[in-house]
Amino acid sequence: MKSIPVAIVTGGSRGIGKAVAHELASLGYRVQLVARSRANLEAAREEIAAAHHLDAEAAPDIYAADVSDVAAIRAVVGAVKERWGRIDLLFNGAGISIPGTFDLDPATFTRLFEVNLRAPFVFMQEVVPIMEAQGSGRIINVASRNGKVAVANLGGYSASKFGLVGLGESAFRDLSAKGISITTLCPGWVNTDMAAGEGASLAPEEMIQPEDVAATVRWLLSLRSPVRVMDVLLECAKDVERRGSVEIAKLYALRNRHPEEYDSLTL
Ligand SMILES: NC(=O)c1ccc[n+]([C@@H]2O[C@H](COP(=O)([O-])OP(=O)(O)OC[C@H]3O[C@@H](n4cnc5c(N)ncnc54)[C@H](OP(=O)(O)O)[C@@H]3O)[C@@H](O)[C@H]2O)c1
């Protein structure tokens, strides 16, 4: 009998992680949600169970844990392995965004690294041996467009996300031969609490929707096992358009030798 696949989704209580958890539940995964707020986890479990008509056993399991705590991550992975005996998919979605670069105090800089980079690293460290023993598995990490192109005043966040892109690229080369695929998602603005809290320059409907990220996950899972995708960059059309027009204006300012105008145009 074919076993039911098991997926750990960190950040599964809200935003991108919750949309991906819905998608995975619809694909028949046993979803294991990880976040700090138990109340939000319970609400997400109820919502997902109701939407996909899941009984108590098939409804998502929830793990209230702070992913900046290494021992807590090990306990979550151990509990999932103990309960279901396998882990087929790891979706590292939990993350925080704190603006700032040199104005960040070192403790805040460290916090960004603990949540956005060390947590996915430790989850992978714990899950990879289980996937290796199974001979299969998929890992999907959420970095950001800011993990590929850094913008001003986001140095701490960007550094953590560049780190995650680099970790993913290295692991991509290590894990392929072991039957494990790993993909890093690099979205621009996504319409979630995080974007709302940051005063995004785009209207909510102009952003990527969490369901678009979930659809990207569905696409990745639809690819046959010999296919590997290292990373996926998802952009908002309005952002691409705006940057494109600024780049053209900068070229004209250069050609017309107007350095003040060139300097005033920001990407
Ligand atoms: N929204 C965007 O514009 C955007 C763009 C590019 C990349 N991303 C990345 O996408 C991922 C998801 O972002 P989102 O927009 O969905 O954010 P969100 O709406 O703020 O949700 C964040 C999720 O992560 C959990 N989380 C945060 N800190 C945690 C911690 N220390 N331990 C455990 N869980 C924690 C939150 O639950 P609790 O608060 O209850 O812990 C929540 O479930 C993040 O990695 C983010 O950097 C977002």
mmCIF file of N, CA and C and ligand atoms in Angstrom, residues 9-19 34-41 63-69 91-97 111 114-116 119-120 123 141-147 157 160-161 164 185-196 198 200 207-208 210 213 234 236, ligand 1:
data_model
loop_
_atom_site.group_PDB
_atom_site.id
_atom_site.type_symbol
_atom_site.label_atom_id
_atom_site.label_comp_id
_atom_site.label_asym_id
_atom_site.label_seq_id
_atom_site.Cartn_x
_atom_site.Cartn_y
_atom_site.Cartn_z
ATOM 1 N N VAL A 9 5.349 22.199 7.192
ATOM 2 C CA VAL A 9 5.241 23.558 6.648
ATOM 3 C C VAL A 9 5.511 24.542 7.772
ATOM 4 N N THR A 10 6.686 25.169 7.762
ATOM 5 C CA THR A 10 6.947 26.178 8.795
ATOM 6 C C THR A 10 6.342 27.503 8.328
ATOM 7 N N GLY A 11 5.851 28.279 9.297
ATOM 8 C CA GLY A 11 5.119 29.491 8.928
ATOM 9 C C GLY A 11 3.758 29.147 8.358
ATOM 10 N N GLY A 12 3.244 27.961 8.720
ATOM 11 C CA GLY A 12 2.000 27.453 8.116
ATOM 12 C C GLY A 12 0.721 28.040 8.685
ATOM 13 N N SER A 13 0.841 28.947 9.661
ATOM 14 C CA SER A 13 -0.378 29.471 10.295
ATOM 15 C C SER A 13 -0.958 30.678 9.572
ATOM 16 N N ARG A 14 -0.136 31.327 8.741
ATOM 17 C CA ARG A 14 -0.580 32.577 8.083
ATOM 18 C C ARG A 14 0.096 32.703 6.725
ATOM 19 N N GLY A 15 -0.377 33.686 5.934
ATOM 20 C CA GLY A 15 0.327 34.113 4.727
ATOM 21 C C GLY A 15 0.692 33.003 3.752
ATOM 22 N N ILE A 16 1.921 33.053 3.277
ATOM 23 C CA ILE A 16 2.382 32.120 2.239
ATOM 24 C C ILE A 16 2.293 30.672 2.732
ATOM 25 N N GLY A 17 2.764 30.443 3.966
ATOM 26 C CA GLY A 17 2.787 29.071 4.496
ATOM 27 C C GLY A 17 1.393 28.469 4.570
ATOM 28 N N LYS A 18 0.407 29.276 4.973
ATOM 29 C CA LYS A 18 -0.960 28.735 5.086
ATOM 30 C C LYS A 18 -1.512 28.398 3.694
ATOM 31 N N ALA A 19 -1.250 29.266 2.706
ATOM 32 C CA ALA A 19 -1.723 28.982 1.343
ATOM 33 C C ALA A 19 -1.080 27.697 0.814
ATOM 34 N N VAL A 34 3.907 24.460 11.552
ATOM 35 C CA VAL A 34 4.795 24.967 12.609
ATOM 36 C C VAL A 34 4.733 26.503 12.621
ATOM 37 N N ALA A 35 4.518 27.088 13.803
ATOM 38 C CA ALA A 35 4.582 28.549 13.999
ATOM 39 C C ALA A 35 4.592 28.787 15.505
ATOM 40 N N ARG A 36 4.707 30.071 15.911
ATOM 41 C CA ARG A 36 4.728 30.323 17.362
ATOM 42 C C ARG A 36 3.336 30.382 17.968
ATOM 43 N N SER A 37 2.410 31.077 17.335
ATOM 44 C CA SER A 37 1.098 31.302 17.953
ATOM 45 C C SER A 37 0.203 30.061 17.846
ATOM 46 N N ARG A 38 -0.089 29.444 18.998
ATOM 47 C CA ARG A 38 -0.948 28.250 19.007
ATOM 48 C C ARG A 38 -2.349 28.605 18.514
ATOM 49 N N ALA A 39 -2.831 29.794 18.895
ATOM 50 C CA ALA A 39 -4.190 30.188 18.490
ATOM 51 C C ALA A 39 -4.275 30.261 16.954
ATOM 52 N N ASN A 40 -3.268 30.860 16.314
ATOM 53 C CA ASN A 40 -3.290 30.943 14.842
ATOM 54 C C ASN A 40 -3.135 29.563 14.200
ATOM 55 N N LEU A 41 -2.338 28.711 14.836
ATOM 56 C CA LEU A 41 -2.174 27.345 14.305
ATOM 57 C C LEU A 41 -3.502 26.589 14.373
ATOM 58 N N TYR A 63 2.312 22.300 15.641
ATOM 59 C CA TYR A 63 3.485 22.359 16.527
ATOM 60 C C TYR A 63 3.773 23.820 16.818
ATOM 61 N N ALA A 64 3.481 24.241 18.047
ATOM 62 C CA ALA A 64 3.777 25.627 18.436
ATOM 63 C C ALA A 64 5.241 25.684 18.859
ATOM 64 N N ALA A 65 6.067 26.287 18.020
ATOM 65 C CA ALA A 65 7.508 26.326 18.308
ATOM 66 C C ALA A 65 8.109 27.569 17.688
ATOM 67 N N ASP A 66 9.129 28.087 18.363
ATOM 68 C CA ASP A 66 9.886 29.213 17.813
ATOM 69 C C ASP A 66 11.066 28.611 17.048
ATOM 70 N N VAL A 67 11.116 28.857 15.734
ATOM 71 C CA VAL A 67 12.148 28.196 14.928
ATOM 72 C C VAL A 67 13.549 28.780 15.161
ATOM 73 N N SER A 68 13.639 29.835 15.973
ATOM 74 C CA SER A 68 14.982 30.319 16.322
ATOM 75 C C SER A 68 15.596 29.463 17.430
ATOM 76 N N ASP A 69 14.803 28.501 17.932
ATOM 77 C CA ASP A 69 15.255 27.618 19.007
ATOM 78 C C ASP A 69 15.644 26.258 18.389
ATOM 79 N N PHE A 91 8.754 22.399 3.774
ATOM 80 C CA PHE A 91 8.562 23.753 3.245
ATOM 81 C C PHE A 91 8.991 24.728 4.330
ATOM 82 N N ASN A 92 10.129 25.364 4.128
ATOM 83 C CA ASN A 92 10.652 26.331 5.100
ATOM 84 C C ASN A 92 10.099 27.708 4.748
ATOM 85 N N GLY A 93 8.959 28.059 5.368
ATOM 86 C CA GLY A 93 8.313 29.339 5.045
ATOM 87 C C GLY A 93 8.411 30.363 6.155
ATOM 88 N N ALA A 94 8.659 29.935 7.393
ATOM 89 C CA ALA A 94 8.682 30.890 8.514
ATOM 90 C C ALA A 94 9.777 31.914 8.271
ATOM 91 N N GLY A 95 9.442 33.171 8.502
ATOM 92 C CA GLY A 95 10.449 34.212 8.306
ATOM 93 C C GLY A 95 9.981 35.516 8.907
ATOM 94 N N ILE A 96 10.939 36.397 9.139
ATOM 95 C CA ILE A 96 10.615 37.738 9.646
ATOM 96 C C ILE A 96 11.353 38.763 8.799
ATOM 97 N N SER A 97 10.767 39.953 8.735
ATOM 98 C CA SER A 97 11.424 41.035 8.011
ATOM 99 C C SER A 97 11.553 42.235 8.939
ATOM 100 N N ARG A 111 18.993 37.970 15.204
ATOM 101 C CA ARG A 111 17.624 37.411 15.207
ATOM 102 C C ARG A 111 17.179 37.103 13.766
ATOM 103 N N GLU A 114 18.877 34.015 12.752
ATOM 104 C CA GLU A 114 18.394 32.796 13.437
ATOM 105 C C GLU A 114 17.092 32.294 12.824
ATOM 106 N N VAL A 115 16.188 33.242 12.515
ATOM 107 C CA VAL A 115 14.872 32.824 11.993
ATOM 108 C C VAL A 115 14.938 32.534 10.496
ATOM 109 N N ASN A 116 15.571 33.415 9.736
ATOM 110 C CA ASN A 116 15.500 33.313 8.270
ATOM 111 C C ASN A 116 16.526 32.364 7.665
ATOM 112 N N ALA A 119 17.300 28.624 11.001
ATOM 113 C CA ALA A 119 16.171 27.696 11.165
ATOM 114 C C ALA A 119 16.006 26.773 9.945
ATOM 115 N N PRO A 120 15.960 27.323 8.704
ATOM 116 C CA PRO A 120 15.887 26.403 7.559
ATOM 117 C C PRO A 120 17.075 25.437 7.512
ATOM 118 N N PHE A 123 16.426 22.724 10.159
ATOM 119 C CA PHE A 123 15.358 21.829 9.671
ATOM 120 C C PHE A 123 15.914 20.877 8.617
ATOM 121 N N ASN A 141 12.489 26.067 0.076
ATOM 122 C CA ASN A 141 12.796 27.157 1.002
ATOM 123 C C ASN A 141 12.274 28.469 0.423
ATOM 124 N N VAL A 142 11.741 29.332 1.302
ATOM 125 C CA VAL A 142 11.303 30.645 0.820
ATOM 126 C C VAL A 142 12.364 31.672 1.191
ATOM 127 N N ALA A 143 13.083 32.144 0.176
ATOM 128 C CA ALA A 143 14.007 33.277 0.384
ATOM 129 C C ALA A 143 13.226 34.524 0.004
ATOM 130 N N SER A 144 13.646 35.239 -1.003
ATOM 131 C CA SER A 144 12.980 36.485 -1.404
ATOM 132 C C SER A 144 13.676 37.013 -2.648
ATOM 133 N N ARG A 145 13.002 37.924 -3.346
ATOM 134 C CA ARG A 145 13.711 38.680 -4.392
ATOM 135 C C ARG A 145 14.889 39.406 -3.756
ATOM 136 N N ASN A 146 14.698 39.796 -2.478
ATOM 137 C CA ASN A 146 15.783 40.473 -1.753
ATOM 138 C C ASN A 146 16.942 39.531 -1.434
ATOM 139 N N GLY A 147 16.818 38.275 -1.745
ATOM 140 C CA GLY A 147 17.918 37.324 -1.622
ATOM 141 C C GLY A 147 18.711 37.233 -2.914
ATOM 142 N N TYR A 157 17.920 41.881 6.500
ATOM 143 C CA TYR A 157 16.990 40.913 5.878
ATOM 144 C C TYR A 157 17.621 40.332 4.609
ATOM 145 N N SER A 160 20.319 37.814 5.239
ATOM 146 C CA SER A 160 19.810 36.499 5.650
ATOM 147 C C SER A 160 19.251 35.739 4.451
ATOM 148 N N LYS A 161 18.601 36.473 3.539
ATOM 149 C CA LYS A 161 17.981 35.799 2.388
ATOM 150 C C LYS A 161 19.031 35.432 1.318
ATOM 151 N N LEU A 164 20.362 32.285 2.506
ATOM 152 C CA LEU A 164 19.489 31.132 2.242
ATOM 153 C C LEU A 164 19.579 30.689 0.779
ATOM 154 N N LEU A 185 12.510 29.541 -3.413
ATOM 155 C CA LEU A 185 11.567 30.481 -4.025
ATOM 156 C C LEU A 185 11.986 31.903 -3.664
ATOM 157 N N CYS A 186 12.019 32.781 -4.649
ATOM 158 C CA CYS A 186 12.450 34.171 -4.433
ATOM 159 C C CYS A 186 11.369 35.123 -4.915
ATOM 160 N N PRO A 187 10.318 35.310 -4.107
ATOM 161 C CA PRO A 187 9.251 36.210 -4.553
ATOM 162 C C PRO A 187 9.515 37.669 -4.230
ATOM 163 N N GLY A 188 8.956 38.557 -5.056
ATOM 164 C CA GLY A 188 8.876 39.980 -4.719
ATOM 165 C C GLY A 188 7.748 40.143 -3.696
ATOM 166 N N TRP A 189 7.103 41.320 -3.679
ATOM 167 C CA TRP A 189 6.039 41.551 -2.694
ATOM 168 C C TRP A 189 4.944 40.487 -2.782
ATOM 169 N N VAL A 190 4.606 39.907 -1.625
ATOM 170 C CA VAL A 190 3.472 38.970 -1.559
ATOM 171 C C VAL A 190 2.450 39.571 -0.597
ATOM 172 N N ASN A 191 1.192 39.503 -0.967
ATOM 173 C CA ASN A 191 0.109 40.142 -0.209
ATOM 174 C C ASN A 191 -0.191 39.377 1.094
ATOM 175 N N THR A 192 0.607 39.674 2.120
ATOM 176 C CA THR A 192 0.436 39.021 3.428
ATOM 177 C C THR A 192 0.597 40.076 4.527
ATOM 178 N N ASP A 193 0.491 39.626 5.782
ATOM 179 C CA ASP A 193 0.711 40.523 6.923
ATOM 180 C C ASP A 193 2.089 41.168 6.828
ATOM 181 N N MET A 194 3.082 40.387 6.360
ATOM 182 C CA MET A 194 4.453 40.913 6.306
ATOM 183 C C MET A 194 4.524 42.136 5.391
ATOM 184 N N ALA A 195 3.931 42.026 4.197
ATOM 185 C CA ALA A 195 3.962 43.146 3.247
ATOM 186 C C ALA A 195 3.167 44.320 3.814
ATOM 187 N N ALA A 196 2.029 44.032 4.459
ATOM 188 C CA ALA A 196 1.200 45.107 5.026
ATOM 189 C C ALA A 196 1.989 45.862 6.097
ATOM 190 N N GLU A 198 5.059 46.394 6.223
ATOM 191 C CA GLU A 198 6.247 47.089 5.704
ATOM 192 C C GLU A 198 5.918 48.305 4.862
ATOM 193 N N ALA A 200 4.282 48.477 1.859
ATOM 194 C CA ALA A 200 4.709 48.173 0.487
ATOM 195 C C ALA A 200 4.283 49.268 -0.484
ATOM 196 N N MET A 207 0.225 42.917 -5.978
ATOM 197 C CA MET A 207 1.275 42.019 -5.456
ATOM 198 C C MET A 207 1.030 40.578 -5.912
ATOM 199 N N ILE A 208 2.050 39.770 -5.725
ATOM 200 C CA ILE A 208 1.890 38.318 -5.851
ATOM 201 C C ILE A 208 0.940 37.916 -4.715
ATOM 202 N N PRO A 210 -0.551 34.968 -2.040
ATOM 203 C CA PRO A 210 -0.030 33.718 -1.447
ATOM 204 C C PRO A 210 -0.409 32.493 -2.294
ATOM 205 N N VAL A 213 2.066 31.654 -4.921
ATOM 206 C CA VAL A 213 3.219 30.886 -4.425
ATOM 207 C C VAL A 213 2.800 29.419 -4.265
ATOM 208 N N LEU A 234 9.991 35.109 -8.586
ATOM 209 C CA LEU A 234 8.637 35.579 -8.932
ATOM 210 C C LEU A 234 8.603 37.092 -8.733
ATOM 211 N N CYS A 236 6.579 41.034 -9.255
ATOM 212 C CA CYS A 236 5.319 41.746 -9.473
ATOM 213 C C CYS A 236 5.489 42.587 -10.744
HETATM 214 N N1 LIG B 1 5.305 38.941 2.066
HETATM 215 C C1 LIG B 1 6.291 39.257 1.241
HETATM 216 O O1 LIG B 1 6.264 40.308 0.565
HETATM 217 C C2 LIG B 1 7.457 38.310 1.072
HETATM 218 C C3 LIG B 1 8.273 38.480 -0.054
HETATM 219 C C4 LIG B 1 9.360 37.635 -0.233
HETATM 220 C C5 LIG B 1 9.623 36.638 0.687
HETATM 221 N N2 LIG B 1 8.812 36.494 1.781
HETATM 222 C C6 LIG B 1 9.162 35.420 2.718
HETATM 223 O O2 LIG B 1 8.096 34.481 2.739
HETATM 224 C C7 LIG B 1 8.039 33.830 4.004
HETATM 225 C C8 LIG B 1 6.615 33.910 4.545
HETATM 226 O O3 LIG B 1 6.273 35.279 4.667
HETATM 227 P P1 LIG B 1 4.768 35.794 4.801
HETATM 228 O O4 LIG B 1 4.681 36.990 3.939
HETATM 229 O O5 LIG B 1 3.814 34.674 4.639
HETATM 230 O O6 LIG B 1 4.833 36.304 6.319
HETATM 231 P P2 LIG B 1 3.711 36.392 7.445
HETATM 232 O O7 LIG B 1 2.376 36.581 6.848
HETATM 233 O O8 LIG B 1 4.242 37.394 8.414
HETATM 234 O O9 LIG B 1 3.768 34.924 8.102
HETATM 235 C C9 LIG B 1 4.953 34.493 8.727
HETATM 236 C C10 LIG B 1 4.760 33.088 9.240
HETATM 237 O O10 LIG B 1 5.980 32.667 9.875
HETATM 238 C C11 LIG B 1 5.726 32.349 11.257
HETATM 239 N N3 LIG B 1 6.880 32.743 12.046
HETATM 240 C C12 LIG B 1 7.496 33.955 12.115
HETATM 241 N N4 LIG B 1 8.518 33.929 12.987
HETATM 242 C C13 LIG B 1 8.564 32.655 13.491
HETATM 243 C C14 LIG B 1 9.375 32.010 14.446
HETATM 244 N N5 LIG B 1 10.378 32.638 15.071
HETATM 245 N N6 LIG B 1 9.133 30.713 14.727
HETATM 246 C C15 LIG B 1 8.132 30.052 14.113
HETATM 247 N N7 LIG B 1 7.323 30.607 13.184
HETATM 248 C C16 LIG B 1 7.534 31.900 12.895
HETATM 249 C C17 LIG B 1 4.460 33.178 11.592
HETATM 250 O O11 LIG B 1 3.743 32.654 12.711
HETATM 251 P P3 LIG B 1 3.961 33.222 14.209
HETATM 252 O O12 LIG B 1 4.096 34.710 14.100
HETATM 253 O O13 LIG B 1 2.781 32.775 14.993
HETATM 254 O O14 LIG B 1 5.215 32.564 14.685
HETATM 255 C C18 LIG B 1 3.667 33.003 10.306
HETATM 256 O O15 LIG B 1 3.062 31.735 10.260
HETATM 257 C C19 LIG B 1 9.073 34.540 4.876
HETATM 258 O O16 LIG B 1 10.249 33.765 4.911
HETATM 259 C C20 LIG B 1 9.312 35.854 4.147
HETATM 260 O O17 LIG B 1 10.605 36.368 4.424
HETATM 261 C C21 LIG B 1 7.725 37.299 1.993
#
